[in-house]
CSV table of C-alpha atoms and ligand atoms in Angstrom, one decimal:
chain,number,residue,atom,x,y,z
A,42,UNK,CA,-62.2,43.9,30.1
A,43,UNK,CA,-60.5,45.2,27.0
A,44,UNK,CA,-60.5,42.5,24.5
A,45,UNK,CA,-64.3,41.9,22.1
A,46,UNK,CA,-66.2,39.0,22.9
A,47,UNK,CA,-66.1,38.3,18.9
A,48,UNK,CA,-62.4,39.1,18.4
A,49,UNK,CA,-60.8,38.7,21.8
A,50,UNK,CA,-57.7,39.5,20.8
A,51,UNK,CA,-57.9,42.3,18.3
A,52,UNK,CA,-57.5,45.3,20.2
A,53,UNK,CA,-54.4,43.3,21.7
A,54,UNK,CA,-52.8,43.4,18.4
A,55,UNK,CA,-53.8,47.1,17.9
A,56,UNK,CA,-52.0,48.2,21.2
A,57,UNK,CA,-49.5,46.0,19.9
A,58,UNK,CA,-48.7,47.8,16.2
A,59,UNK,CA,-49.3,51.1,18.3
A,60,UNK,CA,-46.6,50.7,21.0
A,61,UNK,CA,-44.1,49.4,18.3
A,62,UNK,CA,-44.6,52.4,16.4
A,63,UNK,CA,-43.4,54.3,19.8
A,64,UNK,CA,-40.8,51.9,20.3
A,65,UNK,CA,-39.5,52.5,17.0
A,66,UNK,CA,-39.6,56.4,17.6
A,67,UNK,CA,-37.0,55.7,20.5
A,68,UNK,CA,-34.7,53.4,19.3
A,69,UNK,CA,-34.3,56.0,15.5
A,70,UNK,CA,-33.9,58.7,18.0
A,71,UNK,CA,-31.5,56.8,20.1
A,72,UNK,CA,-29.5,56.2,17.4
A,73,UNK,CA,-29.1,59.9,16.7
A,74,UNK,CA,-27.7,60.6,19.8
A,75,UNK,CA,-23.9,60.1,21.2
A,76,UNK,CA,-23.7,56.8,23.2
A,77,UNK,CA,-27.6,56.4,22.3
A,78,UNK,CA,-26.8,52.9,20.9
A,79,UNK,CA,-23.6,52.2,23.1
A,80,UNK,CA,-23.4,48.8,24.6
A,81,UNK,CA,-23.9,49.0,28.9
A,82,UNK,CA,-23.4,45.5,29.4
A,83,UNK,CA,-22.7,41.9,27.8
A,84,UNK,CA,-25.2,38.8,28.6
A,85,UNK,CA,-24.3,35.4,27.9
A,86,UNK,CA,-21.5,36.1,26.0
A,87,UNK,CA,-18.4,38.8,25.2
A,88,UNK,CA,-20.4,39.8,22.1
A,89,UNK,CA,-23.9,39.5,23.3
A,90,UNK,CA,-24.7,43.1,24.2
A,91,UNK,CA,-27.0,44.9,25.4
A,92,UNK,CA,-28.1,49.1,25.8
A,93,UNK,CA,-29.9,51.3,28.0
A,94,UNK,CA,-32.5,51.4,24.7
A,95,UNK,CA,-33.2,47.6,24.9
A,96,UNK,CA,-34.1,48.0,28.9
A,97,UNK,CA,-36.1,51.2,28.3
A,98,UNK,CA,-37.8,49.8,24.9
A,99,UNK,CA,-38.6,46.9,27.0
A,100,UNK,CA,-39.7,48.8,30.1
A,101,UNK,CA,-42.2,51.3,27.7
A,102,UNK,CA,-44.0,48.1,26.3
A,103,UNK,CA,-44.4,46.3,29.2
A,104,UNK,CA,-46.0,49.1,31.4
A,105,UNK,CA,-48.2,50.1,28.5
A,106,UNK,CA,-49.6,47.0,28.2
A,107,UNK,CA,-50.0,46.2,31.5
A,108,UNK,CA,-51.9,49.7,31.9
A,109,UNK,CA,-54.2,48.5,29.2
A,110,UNK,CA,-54.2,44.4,30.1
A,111,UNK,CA,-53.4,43.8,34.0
A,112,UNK,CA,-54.4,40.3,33.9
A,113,UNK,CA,-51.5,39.4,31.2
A,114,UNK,CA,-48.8,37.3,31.4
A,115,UNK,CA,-45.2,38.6,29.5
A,116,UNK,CA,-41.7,37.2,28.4
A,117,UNK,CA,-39.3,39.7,27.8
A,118,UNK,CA,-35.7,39.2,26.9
A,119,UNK,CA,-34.8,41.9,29.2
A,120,UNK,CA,-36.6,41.1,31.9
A,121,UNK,CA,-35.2,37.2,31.6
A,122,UNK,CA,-31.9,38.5,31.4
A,123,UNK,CA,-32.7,40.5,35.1
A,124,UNK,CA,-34.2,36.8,36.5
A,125,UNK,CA,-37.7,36.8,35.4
A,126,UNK,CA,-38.8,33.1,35.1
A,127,UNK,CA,-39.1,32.4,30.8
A,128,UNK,CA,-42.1,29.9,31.1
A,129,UNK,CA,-45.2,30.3,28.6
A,130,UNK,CA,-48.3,29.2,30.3
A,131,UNK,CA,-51.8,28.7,28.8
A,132,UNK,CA,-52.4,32.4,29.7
A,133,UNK,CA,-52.5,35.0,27.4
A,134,UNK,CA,-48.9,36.3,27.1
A,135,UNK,CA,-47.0,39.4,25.4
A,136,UNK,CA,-43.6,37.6,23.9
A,137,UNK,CA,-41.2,40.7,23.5
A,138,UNK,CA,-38.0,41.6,22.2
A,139,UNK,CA,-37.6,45.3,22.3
A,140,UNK,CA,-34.5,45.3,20.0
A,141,UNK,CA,-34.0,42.4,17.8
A,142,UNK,CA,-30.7,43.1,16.2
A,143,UNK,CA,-29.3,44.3,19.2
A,144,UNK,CA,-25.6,44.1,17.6
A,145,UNK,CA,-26.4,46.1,14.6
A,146,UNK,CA,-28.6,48.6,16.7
A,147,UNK,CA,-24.6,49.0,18.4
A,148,UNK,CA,-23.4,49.5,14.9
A,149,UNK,CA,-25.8,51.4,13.4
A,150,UNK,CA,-26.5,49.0,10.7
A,151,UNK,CA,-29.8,49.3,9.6
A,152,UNK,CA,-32.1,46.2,10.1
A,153,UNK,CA,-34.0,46.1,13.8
A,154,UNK,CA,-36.7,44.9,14.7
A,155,UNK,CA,-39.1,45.5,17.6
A,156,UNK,CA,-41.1,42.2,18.3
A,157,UNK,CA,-44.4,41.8,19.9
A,158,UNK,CA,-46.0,38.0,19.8
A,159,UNK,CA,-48.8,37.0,21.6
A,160,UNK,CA,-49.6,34.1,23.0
A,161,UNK,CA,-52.8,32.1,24.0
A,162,UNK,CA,-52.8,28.9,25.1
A,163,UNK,CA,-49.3,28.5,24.3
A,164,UNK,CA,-50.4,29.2,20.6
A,165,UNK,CA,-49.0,32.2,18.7
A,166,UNK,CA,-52.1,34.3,17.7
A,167,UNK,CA,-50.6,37.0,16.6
A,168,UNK,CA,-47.7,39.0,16.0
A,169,UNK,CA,-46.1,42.2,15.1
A,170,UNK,CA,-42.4,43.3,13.8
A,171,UNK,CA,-41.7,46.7,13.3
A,172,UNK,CA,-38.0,47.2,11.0
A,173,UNK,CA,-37.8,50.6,12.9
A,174,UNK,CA,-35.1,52.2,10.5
A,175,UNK,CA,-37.2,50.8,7.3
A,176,UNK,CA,-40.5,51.6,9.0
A,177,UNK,CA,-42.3,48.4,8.0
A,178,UNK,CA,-44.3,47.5,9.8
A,179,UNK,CA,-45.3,43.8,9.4
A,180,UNK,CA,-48.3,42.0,11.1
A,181,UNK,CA,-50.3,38.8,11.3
A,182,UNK,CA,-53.3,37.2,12.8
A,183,UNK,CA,-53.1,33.3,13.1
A,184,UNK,CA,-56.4,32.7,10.2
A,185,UNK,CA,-56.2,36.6,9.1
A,186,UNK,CA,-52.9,36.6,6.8
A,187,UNK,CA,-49.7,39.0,7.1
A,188,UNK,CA,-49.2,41.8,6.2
A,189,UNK,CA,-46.4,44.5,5.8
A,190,UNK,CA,-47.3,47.8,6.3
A,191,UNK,CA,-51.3,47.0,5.2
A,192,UNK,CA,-49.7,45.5,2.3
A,193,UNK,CA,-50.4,41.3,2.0
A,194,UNK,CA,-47.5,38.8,2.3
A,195,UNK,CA,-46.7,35.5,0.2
A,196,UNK,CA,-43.9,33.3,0.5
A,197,UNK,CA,-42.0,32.5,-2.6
A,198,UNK,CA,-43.1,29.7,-5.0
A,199,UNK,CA,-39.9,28.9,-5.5
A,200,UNK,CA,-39.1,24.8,-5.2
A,201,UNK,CA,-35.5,24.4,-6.6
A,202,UNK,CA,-33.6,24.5,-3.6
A,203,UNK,CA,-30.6,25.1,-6.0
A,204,UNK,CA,-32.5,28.8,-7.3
A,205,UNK,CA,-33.1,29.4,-3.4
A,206,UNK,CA,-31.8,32.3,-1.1
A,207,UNK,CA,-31.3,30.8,2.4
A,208,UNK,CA,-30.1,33.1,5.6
A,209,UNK,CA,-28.4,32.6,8.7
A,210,UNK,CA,-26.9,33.5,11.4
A,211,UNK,CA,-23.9,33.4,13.8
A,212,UNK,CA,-25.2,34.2,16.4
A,213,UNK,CA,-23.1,35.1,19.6
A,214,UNK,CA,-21.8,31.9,20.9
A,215,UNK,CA,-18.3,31.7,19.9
A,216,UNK,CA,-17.8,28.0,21.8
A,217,UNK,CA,-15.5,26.2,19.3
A,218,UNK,CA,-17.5,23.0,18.8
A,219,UNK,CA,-20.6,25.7,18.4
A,220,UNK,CA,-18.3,27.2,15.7
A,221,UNK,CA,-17.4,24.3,13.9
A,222,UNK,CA,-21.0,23.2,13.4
A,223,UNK,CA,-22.0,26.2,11.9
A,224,UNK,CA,-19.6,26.2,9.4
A,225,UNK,CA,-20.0,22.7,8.7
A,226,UNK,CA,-23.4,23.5,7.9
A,227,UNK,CA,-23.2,26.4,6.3
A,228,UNK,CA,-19.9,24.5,3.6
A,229,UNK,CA,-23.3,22.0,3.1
A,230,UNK,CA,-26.1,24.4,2.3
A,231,UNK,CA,-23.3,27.1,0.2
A,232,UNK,CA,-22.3,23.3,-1.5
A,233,UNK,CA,-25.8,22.6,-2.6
A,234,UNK,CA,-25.0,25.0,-4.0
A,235,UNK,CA,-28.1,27.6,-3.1
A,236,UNK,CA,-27.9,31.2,-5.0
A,237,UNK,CA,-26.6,32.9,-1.6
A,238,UNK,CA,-26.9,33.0,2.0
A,239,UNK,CA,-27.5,35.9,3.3
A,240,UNK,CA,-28.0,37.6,7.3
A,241,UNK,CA,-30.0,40.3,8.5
A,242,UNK,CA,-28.3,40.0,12.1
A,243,UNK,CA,-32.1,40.0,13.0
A,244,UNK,CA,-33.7,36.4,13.5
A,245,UNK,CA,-37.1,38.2,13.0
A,246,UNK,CA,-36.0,40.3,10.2
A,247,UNK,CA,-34.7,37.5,8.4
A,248,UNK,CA,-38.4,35.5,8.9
A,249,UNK,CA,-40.1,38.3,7.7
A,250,UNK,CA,-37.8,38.3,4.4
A,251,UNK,CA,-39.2,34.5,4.4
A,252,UNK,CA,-42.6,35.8,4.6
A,253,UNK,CA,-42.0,39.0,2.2
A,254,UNK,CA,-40.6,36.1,-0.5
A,255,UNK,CA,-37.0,37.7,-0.7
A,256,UNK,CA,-35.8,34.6,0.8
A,257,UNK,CA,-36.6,31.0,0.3
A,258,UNK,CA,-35.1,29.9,4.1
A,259,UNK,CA,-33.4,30.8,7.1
A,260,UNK,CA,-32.5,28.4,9.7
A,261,UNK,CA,-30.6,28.9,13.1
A,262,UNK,CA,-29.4,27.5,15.9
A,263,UNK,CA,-29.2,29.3,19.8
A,264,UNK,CA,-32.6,31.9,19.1
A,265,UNK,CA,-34.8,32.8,22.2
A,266,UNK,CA,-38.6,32.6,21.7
A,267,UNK,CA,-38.5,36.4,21.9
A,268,UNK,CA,-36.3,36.5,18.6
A,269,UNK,CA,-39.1,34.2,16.7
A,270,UNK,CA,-42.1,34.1,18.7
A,271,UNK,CA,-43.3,37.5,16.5
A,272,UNK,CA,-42.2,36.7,13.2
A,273,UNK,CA,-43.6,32.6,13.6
A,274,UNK,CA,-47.1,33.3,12.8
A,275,UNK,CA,-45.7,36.4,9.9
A,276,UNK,CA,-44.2,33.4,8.2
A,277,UNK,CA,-46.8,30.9,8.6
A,278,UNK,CA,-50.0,33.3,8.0
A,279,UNK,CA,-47.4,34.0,4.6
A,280,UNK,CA,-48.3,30.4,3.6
A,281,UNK,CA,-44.0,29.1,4.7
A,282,UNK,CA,-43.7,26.5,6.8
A,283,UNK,CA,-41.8,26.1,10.6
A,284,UNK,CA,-39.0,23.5,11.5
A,285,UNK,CA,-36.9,22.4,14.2
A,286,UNK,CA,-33.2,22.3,12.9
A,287,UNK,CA,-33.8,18.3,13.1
A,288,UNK,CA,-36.6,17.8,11.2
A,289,UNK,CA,-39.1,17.6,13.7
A,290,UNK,CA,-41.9,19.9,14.6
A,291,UNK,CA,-40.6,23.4,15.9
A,292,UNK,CA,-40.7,24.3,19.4
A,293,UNK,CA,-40.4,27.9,20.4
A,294,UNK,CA,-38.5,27.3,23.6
A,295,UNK,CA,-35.7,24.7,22.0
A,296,UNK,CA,-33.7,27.7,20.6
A,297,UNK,CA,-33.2,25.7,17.0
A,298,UNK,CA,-35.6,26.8,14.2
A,299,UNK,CA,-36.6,26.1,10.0
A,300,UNK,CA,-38.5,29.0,8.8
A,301,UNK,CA,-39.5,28.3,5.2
A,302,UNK,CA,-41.6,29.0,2.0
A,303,UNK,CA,-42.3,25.2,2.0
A,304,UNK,CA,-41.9,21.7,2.8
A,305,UNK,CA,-39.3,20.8,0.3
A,306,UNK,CA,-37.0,23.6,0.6
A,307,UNK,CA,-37.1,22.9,4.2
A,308,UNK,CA,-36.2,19.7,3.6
A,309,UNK,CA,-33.1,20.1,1.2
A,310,UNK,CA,-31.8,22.7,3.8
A,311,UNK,CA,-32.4,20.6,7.1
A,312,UNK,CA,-30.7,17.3,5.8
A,313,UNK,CA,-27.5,19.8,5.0
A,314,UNK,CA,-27.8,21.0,9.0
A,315,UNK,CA,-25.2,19.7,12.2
A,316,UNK,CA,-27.3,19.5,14.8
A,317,UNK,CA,-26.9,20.8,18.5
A,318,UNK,CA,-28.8,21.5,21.4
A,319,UNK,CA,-28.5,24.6,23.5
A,320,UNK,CA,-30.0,25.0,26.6
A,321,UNK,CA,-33.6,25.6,26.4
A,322,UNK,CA,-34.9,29.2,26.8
A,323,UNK,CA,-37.9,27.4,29.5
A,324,UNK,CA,-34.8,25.6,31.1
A,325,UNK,CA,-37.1,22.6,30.1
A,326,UNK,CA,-35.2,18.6,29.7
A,327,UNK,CA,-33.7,18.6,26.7
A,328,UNK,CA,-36.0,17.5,24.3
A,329,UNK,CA,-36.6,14.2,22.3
A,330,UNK,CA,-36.8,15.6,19.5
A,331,UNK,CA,-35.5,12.8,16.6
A,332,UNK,CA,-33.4,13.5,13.6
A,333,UNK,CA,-34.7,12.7,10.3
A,334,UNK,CA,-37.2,14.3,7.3
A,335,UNK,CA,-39.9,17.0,8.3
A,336,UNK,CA,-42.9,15.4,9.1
D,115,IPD,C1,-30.2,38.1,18.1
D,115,IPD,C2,-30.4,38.3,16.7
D,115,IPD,C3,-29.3,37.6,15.9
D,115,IPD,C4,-29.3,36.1,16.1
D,115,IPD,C5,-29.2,35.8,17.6
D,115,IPD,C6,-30.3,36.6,18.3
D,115,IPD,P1,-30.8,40.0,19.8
D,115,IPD,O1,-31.1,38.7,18.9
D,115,IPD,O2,-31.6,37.9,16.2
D,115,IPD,O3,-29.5,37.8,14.5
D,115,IPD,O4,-28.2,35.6,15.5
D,115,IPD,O5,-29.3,34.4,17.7
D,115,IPD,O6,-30.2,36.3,19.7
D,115,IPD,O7,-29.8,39.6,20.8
D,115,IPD,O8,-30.3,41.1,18.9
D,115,IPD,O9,-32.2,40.3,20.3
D,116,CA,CA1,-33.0,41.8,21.8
């Protein structure tokens, strides 16, 4: 057994940063290379995309760790897309999105992210992003802080929703009504008015600017667990807070999430937010989940 009887899950998150580093090799020399970042094939939509980089990225973590950690369970957005079952059990399990970003990857804009979380218990313990064209590497340990690049995170203090940087994103669903409610939301958070909204086209990315304090929020509708399940525990261990779009606790598998600095900025931000409910990433009965103020 790899893992410490006194840390079980440390040299988890060590093979973890390790692997992202490789990871983050490939996809920088991917993009140096004609057709290394050329879309193969669309998923769910016209403009969800996906490369050869994203299956091998994918394919490199997953035997590595299984090499290392046989008896552990994984979600991969890859392998999801190819059939695998998305269901997170109490057993340990490697949440991974080899490229989050995948659109600017294609366009060689600079912000992706290779995500590692870990799950126990259906509990994020730890997780790692790696912003392989910035090389920062950030990190956290659910009780041990996060980090980026050794270097310790805090959210911002900030409490004035009005002095507050939010981000978003469009994501790839280009359903009309799915449309219109993202515009309708974004008119009410622009009309607060907040200083900006911004868009790293990287859910995780856009966390760890939560965490890192360049942003006060980000909020979206129609992530996958693999897209947030990494950067979660970033922004929490950061001291920001986590939110389904409807005030409610979040749920990693509903595909709606609040990732703040704190409680009242997530506030001002939800009550400005149109509601809708994708299809769960667990394929799970829609939810209960109630409107109304964060509780
Ligand atoms: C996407 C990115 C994007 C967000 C989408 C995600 P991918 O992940 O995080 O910013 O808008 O909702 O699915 O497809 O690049 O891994
Ligand atoms: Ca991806």
């Amino acid at each position: 057994m790899a893992e410490k009887s006194h840390d079980p899950w440390q040299s988890a998150m060590d093979h973890a940063v390790a692997v992202a580093r490789k990871a983050g090799e490939m996809v920088r020399a991917a993009l140096q290379v004609k057709d290394g970042c050329s879309p193969v094939q669309t998923k769910s939509s016209a403009v969800d995309l996906v490369t050869e980089t994203d299956q091998e990225v994918e394919r490199l973590i997953i035997q590595s760790v299984k090499s290392k950690f046989p008896s552990h369970r994984f979600i991969g957005e890859e392998s999801v897309s190819s059939g695998e079952p998305c269901v997170l059990t109490t057993a340990p399990t490697w949440i991974i999105d080899p490229i989050d970003g995948t659109t600017n990857f294609v366009h060689g804009y600079p912000f992706v992210g290779v995500c590692i979380g870990f799950a126990v218990n259906q509990q994020v313990e730890w997780g790692v992003v790696y912003s392989a064209i910035e090389d920062k590497m950030y990190t956290a340990r659910r009780g041990g802080g996060a980090f980026c690049n050794g270097r310790p995170l805090q959210v911002s203090p900030q409490t004035d929703v009005h002095r507050a940087m939010a981000a978003t994103e469009f994501g790839s669903n280009r359903d009309p009504d799915v449309v219109d409610k993202i515009f309708s939301s974004l008119r009410k958070v622009l009309s607060l008015p907040v200083h900006g909204v911004r868009g790293a086209g990287s859910a995780a990315l856009n966390m760890c600017a939560v965490a890192s304090g360049a942003v006060e929020v980000y909020y979206e509708t129609g992530i996958h667990v693999w897209d947030v399940a990494a950067a979660s525990v970033i922004v929490t261990e950061a001291g920001g807070v986590l939110f389904d779009t409807t005030g409610g606790a979040v749920d990693l598998m509903s595909r709606r999430i609040v990732a703040a600095n704190n409680k009242t900025i997530a506030t001002r931000i939800i009550e400005q937010l149109d509601v809708y409910r994708p299809e769960r990433d667990d394929h799970g009965a829609p939810d209960g989940a109630q409107d109304g103020a964060p509780q």
